Amino acid sequence: RTFSSVNVLVGFCFGNYAPVVEQKTDAEIKDEVTGILRTMFGASVSEPSSVIVTRWSTDAHTFGAYSYPGVGNVPDDFNRFAEPINNRLFFAGEHTTFDYHGTVHGAYLSGLEAANRIANKAG
C-alpha cells in the first residue's frame, strides 16, 4: 500500500498472451483472474468490487511500451536515468525510478521529482 489506502491487485500480461487477453472483454478478464485466484487461494475469494483493464498495445500513445531491466542491469541503473545532464536537461518517466518502473504512478512521481529539481534550480 505505497500509494493507496485500499486493497488493489495489479496484474501484468506479457509475451504472446498480452494480445490475446486484450481481445477479451473486461468481464471475461475479471472472471479469468477471479478463477485463477480461487484456484490458488480457495473458493472463499470474493468477487472484485471493480475492475480496470488497460489495453496498452492498442493505445496509440504507448503501443505497449514500458521499461524493463536487461540481463546484468542493477536497480541503480534506473535511478541514473533520472540524473540531469549539466543541470540543464532533466528527465522523468517510469524508467527513471526502480521502485515504480513500468507503472503510471512511477511516471507521475518522477515528473514531480524532475519539476522540483527544475524549480530548485530556478529558485
Tab-separated table of C-alpha atoms in Angstrom:
chain	number	residue	atom	x	y	z
A	1	ARG	CA	0.000	0.000	0.000
A	2	THR	CA	2.504	2.553	-1.085
A	3	PHE	CA	0.090	4.814	-2.941
A	4	SER	CA	-3.450	3.799	-1.976
A	5	SER	CA	-5.386	3.155	1.215
A	6	VAL	CA	-7.470	0.381	-0.391
A	7	ASN	CA	-6.579	-3.146	-1.430
A	8	VAL	CA	-5.607	-3.206	-5.078
A	9	LEU	CA	-4.488	-6.202	-7.111
A	10	VAL	CA	-2.427	-5.384	-10.188
A	11	GLY	CA	-1.690	-7.949	-12.861
A	12	PHE	CA	0.509	-7.817	-15.928
A	13	CYS	CA	0.259	-9.931	-19.073
A	14	PHE	CA	3.431	-10.463	-21.082
A	15	GLY	CA	4.636	-12.074	-24.248
A	16	ASN	CA	2.280	-13.927	-26.537
A	17	TYR	CA	-0.574	-13.803	-24.026
A	18	ALA	CA	-0.757	-9.978	-23.931
A	19	PRO	CA	-2.508	-9.548	-27.309
A	20	VAL	CA	-4.788	-12.498	-26.524
A	21	VAL	CA	-6.040	-11.044	-23.251
A	22	GLU	CA	-6.519	-7.592	-24.799
A	23	GLN	CA	-9.137	-9.098	-27.126
A	24	LYS	CA	-11.234	-10.274	-24.160
A	25	THR	CA	-13.981	-8.223	-22.573
A	26	ASP	CA	-13.444	-6.725	-19.129
A	27	ALA	CA	-15.962	-9.241	-17.746
A	28	GLU	CA	-14.075	-12.172	-19.299
A	29	ILE	CA	-10.790	-10.933	-17.833
A	30	LYS	CA	-12.381	-10.440	-14.398
A	31	ASP	CA	-13.806	-13.969	-14.488
A	32	GLU	CA	-10.484	-15.453	-15.581
A	33	VAL	CA	-8.459	-13.669	-12.899
A	34	THR	CA	-11.026	-14.458	-10.196
A	35	GLY	CA	-10.929	-18.115	-11.238
A	36	ILE	CA	-7.141	-18.192	-11.017
A	37	LEU	CA	-7.212	-16.587	-7.564
A	38	ARG	CA	-9.809	-19.120	-6.393
A	39	THR	CA	-7.647	-21.964	-7.681
A	40	MET	CA	-4.706	-20.547	-5.743
A	41	PHE	CA	-6.452	-19.453	-2.526
A	42	GLY	CA	-9.773	-21.310	-2.401
A	43	ALA	CA	-13.413	-20.690	-3.181
A	44	SER	CA	-13.748	-18.007	-0.500
A	45	VAL	CA	-12.015	-15.421	-2.720
A	46	SER	CA	-14.625	-12.719	-3.257
A	47	GLU	CA	-15.626	-11.009	-6.471
A	48	PRO	CA	-13.702	-7.787	-7.094
A	49	SER	CA	-15.658	-4.607	-6.398
A	50	SER	CA	-14.372	-3.114	-9.658
A	51	VAL	CA	-12.004	-3.907	-12.496
A	52	ILE	CA	-9.984	-1.527	-14.638
A	53	VAL	CA	-8.444	-3.060	-17.743
A	54	THR	CA	-5.821	-1.266	-19.791
A	55	ARG	CA	-5.064	-2.248	-23.327
A	56	TRP	CA	-1.625	-0.748	-23.775
A	57	SER	CA	-0.698	-2.455	-27.027
A	58	THR	CA	-3.607	-0.814	-28.847
A	59	ASP	CA	-3.168	2.585	-27.178
A	60	ALA	CA	-1.932	4.969	-29.892
A	61	HIS	CA	0.283	6.795	-27.364
A	62	THR	CA	2.149	3.789	-25.944
A	63	PHE	CA	1.819	0.727	-28.158
A	64	GLY	CA	2.605	-1.429	-25.136
A	65	ALA	CA	5.948	0.139	-24.298
A	66	TYR	CA	7.467	0.409	-20.862
A	67	SER	CA	10.880	-0.216	-19.404
A	68	TYR	CA	12.325	-3.455	-18.138
A	69	PRO	CA	15.821	-4.301	-16.985
A	70	GLY	CA	18.126	-6.242	-19.231
A	71	VAL	CA	20.409	-9.045	-18.186
A	72	GLY	CA	23.096	-7.631	-15.926
A	73	ASN	CA	21.227	-4.442	-15.017
A	74	VAL	CA	21.040	-3.393	-11.382
A	75	PRO	CA	18.352	-1.293	-9.644
A	76	ASP	CA	20.543	1.811	-9.608
A	77	ASP	CA	20.615	1.808	-13.422
A	78	PHE	CA	17.019	3.084	-13.372
A	79	ASN	CA	17.898	5.849	-10.933
A	80	ARG	CA	20.807	7.013	-13.103
A	81	PHE	CA	18.313	7.782	-15.886
A	82	ALA	CA	16.848	10.474	-13.613
A	83	GLU	CA	20.124	12.358	-13.231
A	84	PRO	CA	20.155	15.697	-15.075
A	85	ILE	CA	22.811	16.482	-17.662
A	86	ASN	CA	24.797	19.650	-16.956
A	87	ASN	CA	21.969	20.746	-14.665
A	88	ARG	CA	20.122	21.821	-17.831
A	89	LEU	CA	18.483	18.702	-19.242
A	90	PHE	CA	16.108	16.913	-16.865
A	91	PHE	CA	14.433	13.527	-17.228
A	92	ALA	CA	11.217	11.969	-15.975
A	93	GLY	CA	9.270	8.818	-16.697
A	94	GLU	CA	8.618	5.396	-15.243
A	95	HIS	CA	12.057	4.318	-16.459
A	96	THR	CA	13.762	6.737	-14.044
A	97	THR	CA	12.741	5.021	-10.816
A	98	PHE	CA	13.462	1.429	-9.898
A	99	ASP	CA	10.845	1.338	-7.140
A	100	TYR	CA	7.978	2.081	-9.539
A	101	HIS	CA	9.347	1.257	-13.008
A	102	GLY	CA	6.803	0.140	-15.544
A	103	THR	CA	3.935	1.981	-13.811
A	104	VAL	CA	1.873	5.112	-14.376
A	105	HIS	CA	2.383	6.259	-10.796
A	106	GLY	CA	6.150	5.837	-11.307
A	107	ALA	CA	5.963	8.192	-14.280
A	108	TYR	CA	3.860	10.675	-12.308
A	109	LEU	CA	6.096	10.644	-9.235
A	110	SER	CA	9.233	11.025	-11.335
A	111	GLY	CA	7.638	14.004	-13.091
A	112	LEU	CA	7.073	15.668	-9.735
A	113	GLU	CA	10.690	14.998	-8.778
A	114	ALA	CA	12.008	16.455	-12.048
A	115	ALA	CA	9.775	19.520	-11.643
A	116	ASN	CA	11.111	20.034	-8.123
A	117	ARG	CA	14.707	19.815	-9.389
A	118	ILE	CA	13.938	22.429	-12.044
A	119	ALA	CA	12.138	24.691	-9.554
A	120	ASN	CA	15.014	24.468	-7.091
A	121	LYS	CA	17.485	25.301	-9.854
A	122	ALA	CA	15.477	28.382	-10.862
A	123	GLY	CA	14.945	29.495	-7.279
